[in-house]
C-alpha positions as MATLAB code, in Angstrom:
seq = 'QIGDVLLTTPALRALRESFPDAYIAALVQKMTAPLLQTNPHLDEVIACSLPWCDRDRHPIQIRHPLRRRLASIGYHWHCLKTAVQVGAQLRKRRFDVAISFGGHPYDLLLIAIAGCPVRIASPVTGGAFLLTHMTFPDEGRHEVERCLDIVALIGAQATDQRLVLRWTPDDEAIVTRKLQEHGIKEKDFLVAIHPFSVEPSRNWRVDCWASVAQALIRKWGATVLFVGSSKDREKVAEIQRVMGSPSVNLCGELSLLQLGALFERCALMIGVNSAPAHIAAAVGTPVVSVWSSAYRPEKWAPPAPVQRIVAKSVPCADCRLMTCPLPVSCMDMITPEEVIAAVEEMLVEIRGVR';
ca = [
    -116.287   89.448   54.447;
    -118.281   92.367   54.447;
    -117.142   93.173   58.369;
    -113.399   92.093   56.906;
    -113.750   94.820   55.049;
    -114.647   97.404   56.956;
    -112.486   96.858   59.408;
    -110.168   97.704   57.494;
    -111.198  101.471   56.431;
    -109.699  102.943   59.856;
    -105.752  101.816   57.964;
    -107.480  103.363   54.494;
    -107.668  106.553   56.150;
    -104.050  106.501   57.760;
    -102.812  105.991   54.448;
    -104.359  108.666   52.775;
    -103.527  111.125   55.730;
     -99.736  109.741   55.548;
     -99.417  109.789   51.812;
    -101.861  112.400   50.128;
    -100.433  112.168   46.620;
    -100.542  108.238   46.574;
    -103.345  106.504   44.716;
    -104.089  104.176   46.130;
    -106.538  101.595   45.337;
    -108.003   98.487   47.026;
    -108.646   95.438   45.826;
    -111.227   93.529   46.836;
    -113.922   90.564   46.547;
    -117.328   91.936   43.983;
    -119.277   90.471   46.839;
    -117.742   93.441   49.681;
    -116.829   96.355   46.581;
    -119.632   98.549   47.235;
    -118.736   99.390   50.010;
    -115.624  101.100   49.115;
    -116.632  102.467   45.716;
    -117.881  105.881   48.003;
    -114.613  106.184   49.930;
    -113.178  109.477   49.963;
    -109.420  108.085   51.088;
    -109.592  105.378   47.724;
    -108.751  106.355   44.843;
    -109.546  103.258   42.905;
    -111.908   99.695   43.569;
    -110.444   96.440   42.352;
    -113.381   94.609   41.902;
    -112.870   90.814   41.397;
    -113.657   86.603   42.212;
    -110.586   85.941   44.478;
    -112.548   81.734   45.219;
    -110.518   81.353   48.227;
    -111.852   84.465   49.872;
    -115.367   82.664   49.397;
    -115.998   80.337   52.150;
    -118.453   79.037   50.169;
    -116.039   77.531   48.247;
    -114.270   75.709   50.939;
    -113.691   71.275   50.046;
    -113.222   71.717   54.091;
    -116.946   71.824   54.063;
    -117.620   68.345   51.939;
    -117.663   65.870   54.776;
    -116.616   62.518   52.678;
    -113.358   62.363   52.388;
    -112.684   60.722   49.779;
    -114.916   63.917   47.648;
    -113.378   66.548   50.190;
    -109.695   66.052   48.771;
    -110.343   65.394   45.562;
    -112.404   68.753   45.803;
    -109.760   70.524   47.227;
    -107.279   70.085   44.519;
    -109.742   71.459   41.652;
    -110.124   74.428   44.792;
    -106.303   74.508   45.686;
    -105.914   74.694   41.601;
    -108.283   77.530   40.795;
    -106.555   79.593   43.575;
    -102.946   78.809   42.046;
    -104.082   79.773   38.490;
    -106.704   82.598   39.665;
    -103.676   84.149   41.316;
    -101.757   84.277   38.544;
    -104.108   85.951   36.324;
    -104.474   88.881   38.674;
    -101.630   89.320   39.730;
    -100.136   89.138   35.690;
    -102.713   91.221   35.373;
    -101.895   94.300   38.588;
     -97.930   93.640   37.238;
     -98.993   95.676   34.567;
     -99.846   99.041   36.544;
     -96.749   99.151   38.535;
     -97.952   99.489   41.555;
     -95.305  100.689   43.625;
     -96.419   99.019   47.437;
     -98.626   96.396   48.161;
    -100.529   95.618   51.694;
    -103.172   92.707   52.017;
    -104.892   93.347   55.652;
    -105.976   89.058   55.319;
    -102.801   88.051   55.326;
    -103.601   84.619   53.192;
    -100.924   82.843   51.027;
    -102.237   82.910   48.226;
    -102.830   87.420   49.109;
     -99.234   86.648   49.163;
     -99.019   85.478   46.117;
    -100.868   87.313   43.849;
     -98.592   90.396   45.782;
     -95.921   88.737   44.325;
     -96.456   87.817   40.739;
     -97.891   91.698   40.328;
     -94.218   92.363   41.344;
     -94.510   94.911   43.869;
     -91.264   95.796   44.979;
     -92.480   96.157   48.547;
     -95.115   93.889   49.621;
     -96.530   94.077   53.396;
     -98.699   91.299   54.827;
     -99.169   89.149   58.514;
     -98.142   85.763   56.960;
    -100.369   84.047   59.939;
    -100.120   80.997   58.064;
     -97.252   80.984   55.983;
     -95.960   82.518   52.815;
     -93.407   84.547   54.517;
     -90.982   84.379   52.061;
     -92.965   86.524   49.665;
     -93.271   89.364   51.662;
     -90.063   91.940   51.784;
     -92.102   93.633   55.415;
     -94.487   91.334   58.006;
     -95.370   92.220   61.345;
     -97.181   89.845   63.723;
     -99.111   91.379   66.171;
    -100.866   89.910   69.572;
    -103.782   88.057   68.886;
    -105.311   90.003   71.477;
    -105.635   93.333   69.483;
    -108.695   94.373   68.117;
    -108.924   94.130   63.791;
    -108.218   97.557   63.188;
    -105.456   97.518   65.420;
    -104.013   94.829   63.654;
    -104.486   96.474   60.290;
    -103.513   99.994   61.637;
     -99.642   97.478   62.870;
     -99.482   97.067   59.711;
     -99.526   99.581   57.583;
     -97.199  101.597   60.238;
     -94.728   99.546   59.147;
     -94.640  101.954   56.098;
     -95.172  104.687   58.414;
     -98.978  105.480   57.971;
    -100.114  106.538   60.832;
    -103.832  107.079   62.247;
    -105.659  110.081   64.026;
    -108.415  108.496   64.032;
    -109.933  105.167   64.895;
    -113.690  104.654   63.855;
    -115.045  103.173   60.249;
    -115.986  104.200   57.482;
    -118.799  103.894   55.152;
    -119.992  106.712   52.913;
    -123.589  106.407   50.450;
    -125.051  108.320   47.810;
    -128.397  110.219   47.421;
    -129.952  108.037   45.831;
    -129.299  105.516   48.928;
    -131.162  108.347   51.336;
    -134.019  108.420   48.878;
    -133.895  104.797   49.014;
    -134.398  104.449   52.166;
    -136.408  107.255   53.045;
    -139.029  105.597   50.713;
    -139.029  101.976   52.344;
    -139.741  103.817   55.434;
    -142.686  105.827   54.320;
    -144.277  102.966   51.838;
    -144.279  101.093   55.757;
    -145.973  104.293   57.209;
    -142.563  104.547   59.296;
    -142.996  108.414   60.990;
    -139.391  110.687   61.508;
    -140.552  110.705   65.311;
    -140.481  107.174   65.743;
    -138.325  105.312   67.869;
    -136.642  102.588   66.080;
    -134.742   99.594   66.778;
    -133.335   96.952   63.735;
    -132.623   94.156   64.451;
    -130.379   90.993   62.455;
    -130.781   88.519   63.822;
    -128.991   85.943   61.791;
    -125.511   84.912   60.232;
    -124.821   82.545   57.285;
    -122.131   80.557   59.973;
    -125.146   78.645   62.123;
    -122.843   78.488   64.902;
    -123.604   82.725   65.368;
    -127.000   82.460   64.982;
    -129.678   82.430   68.125;
    -133.127   80.755   68.158;
    -136.467   82.264   66.394;
    -138.870   82.108   70.445;
    -135.172   84.437   71.552;
    -135.053   87.142   69.196;
    -139.205   87.082   69.123;
    -139.184   87.648   73.074;
    -136.913   90.665   72.531;
    -138.802   92.109   69.530;
    -141.746   91.723   71.920;
    -140.071   93.522   74.480;
    -138.730   96.570   72.497;
    -142.205   97.046   71.196;
    -144.513   96.543   74.420;
    -141.495   98.467   76.745;
    -140.667  100.647   74.437;
    -142.979  101.614   71.582;
    -140.314  101.052   69.415;
    -141.175  100.704   65.924;
    -138.462   97.163   64.680;
    -137.406   97.131   61.601;
    -136.012   93.294   60.630;
    -132.884   93.585   58.056;
    -130.924   90.402   56.406;
    -130.563   89.572   53.518;
    -133.070   87.542   51.257;
    -132.473   84.177   52.328;
    -133.726   85.161   55.685;
    -137.070   86.769   54.696;
    -138.505   83.563   55.698;
    -137.159   82.987   59.144;
    -137.583   86.600   60.211;
    -140.968   86.027   59.122;
    -141.874   83.012   61.912;
    -139.860   85.871   64.181;
    -142.663   87.649   63.032;
    -145.361   84.949   63.980;
    -144.442   84.246   67.534;
    -144.257   87.651   67.869;
    -148.064   88.055   67.064;
    -147.124   92.574   67.335;
    -146.422   94.313   64.291;
    -143.223   95.413   62.529;
    -141.116   95.714   59.556;
    -139.332   92.519   57.826;
    -136.793   94.494   55.483;
    -135.014   91.745   54.204;
    -133.422   91.716   51.027;
    -135.215   94.985   50.119;
    -131.542   96.989   51.317;
    -127.987   97.416   49.741;
    -125.170   97.214   51.442;
    -124.545  100.969   52.037;
    -128.376  101.378   52.119;
    -128.638   99.761   55.513;
    -125.873  102.125   56.560;
    -128.616  104.745   55.368;
    -130.958  102.756   57.964;
    -129.422  102.880   60.757;
    -127.860  106.123   61.144;
    -132.139  106.419   61.824;
    -132.296  104.328   64.199;
    -131.649  104.644   67.681;
    -130.311  101.832   68.144;
    -129.218   98.739   66.379;
    -129.600   94.385   68.045;
    -127.475   91.640   66.266;
    -125.494   88.406   66.360;
    -122.217   88.751   65.588;
    -122.864   89.801   62.190;
    -121.624   92.150   58.823;
    -124.072   94.612   60.236;
    -122.987   95.587   63.218;
    -120.199   96.912   61.907;
    -122.371   98.542   59.365;
    -124.504  100.975   62.613;
    -120.730  101.164   63.980;
    -119.437  102.726   61.026;
    -122.038  105.018   61.600;
    -122.024  105.619   65.130;
    -125.447  103.671   65.740;
    -125.749  101.803   69.616;
    -124.993   98.191   68.992;
    -126.475   95.103   71.626;
    -124.551   92.038   69.748;
    -125.729   88.994   70.923;
    -122.487   87.502   70.480;
    -121.480   83.526   69.445;
    -118.061   82.415   71.447;
    -117.344   81.128   67.824;
    -115.616   84.428   67.877;
    -113.349   86.080   70.441;
    -115.397   90.126   71.055;
    -112.086   91.694   72.259;
    -110.679   90.846   68.628;
    -113.807   91.209   66.529;
    -116.269   92.804   68.170;
    -117.657   96.052   65.904;
    -115.924   98.955   67.274;
    -118.936  101.161   68.489;
    -119.042  105.094   70.565;
    -121.594  102.771   72.640;
    -122.491   98.783   72.769;
    -122.794   95.924   74.448;
    -121.807   92.614   74.180;
    -124.347   90.015   75.456;
    -121.601   86.145   75.634;
    -121.119   83.519   77.138;
    -117.775   82.083   78.780;
    -117.730   78.754   77.630;
    -114.378   76.334   77.460;
    -114.345   76.295   73.176;
    -114.721   80.098   73.087;
    -112.939   81.689   69.566;
    -113.806   77.436   68.084;
    -114.290   79.740   64.978;
    -116.697   76.833   63.219;
    -119.824   77.192   61.182;
    -121.195   75.152   63.060;
    -121.408   73.642   66.348;
    -120.865   69.826   66.946;
    -122.796   69.840   70.300;
    -125.934   69.397   71.374;
    -126.374   73.143   73.983;
    -124.299   75.891   71.905;
    -123.151   79.071   73.317;
    -125.972   80.541   71.787;
    -128.880   78.125   73.462;
    -126.811   79.685   76.247;
    -127.693   83.204   75.674;
    -131.660   83.674   77.332;
    -133.643   86.953   76.036;
    -134.232   88.319   79.510;
    -130.137   88.758   79.440;
    -130.534   90.582   76.026;
    -133.619   92.992   76.792;
    -131.318   93.863   80.683;
    -128.449   94.866   78.025;
    -131.004   97.092   75.837;
    -132.358   98.806   78.884;
    -128.844  100.033   80.317;
    -128.050  100.879   76.621;
    -131.486  103.041   76.340;
    -130.207  103.795   80.172;
    -126.945  105.598   78.939;
    -128.346  107.341   75.810;
    -131.569  108.073   76.216;
    -132.746  108.724   80.031;
    -135.493  106.273   78.973;
    -136.380  103.773   81.217;
];
């Protein structure tokens, strides 16, 4: 996923710094490839479609047992065929080392078919026999540290754990034009809000987001910019209707790299635990995360230089469920007042503003 790719960028930097003359290529999903196209530590980005990396294709979401079983047969056949095809193509390239940061069994099969003499990963779900080097890091460590542990197996040492994200002058110009179209000036106090995730268990209520956005406008005079995919546009419009105050809906209007260019101009980014929070962290923008306890923040929180995590301690934490089956979720327990307090605390720290 998008956030996962960004969290590997410190490890890519470590590889480049440790092996400056190496030819380094990254194999990623087509959806996430733009994040790495301008990465200065890579020589090539190979974009493809790996079905096991696409959660929308996974049959686990099918409720009917027989249909799920039949769909699983087709799913795994497609995964196997893709691993063989992509592995065979890579075999022609004669890569010396293959590193899988995800460690999925189909990833490991792919790099074995590619014939790389050195194959490195953390085989947490099986497939260790396909590797030449492996590590089983402490699952309590942050994902950035876990990826660095993997590349350390071949001697790559990290000097910097910050995320890496670059964009083009064209991306910068598009963001400038978008802001001008909405009458936004350079001196405006910009706050970006990313309110929704593709996983329902990470989402917060519309009325809660409206309360936070209203407080930003009334208390601090902020210009609120809502960001997200085109699918989020109608839900954000609902937040705006509840708010009553003017705000800007940019959902579906910016690419991933353009989000980075936008966040760099923002004083603060507030959102659920999803990819845009990691993009904000990559450009050094302070982040307030409204955090679903379905994932542990100590492992997955965006490594922003300044951040606050607003979350609830619940017995079912780290469930990793896409949809919460309980009548009251951990996200429902978070109040707007808690998030507003975290924002105020953040603003005092970064701007001395109450």
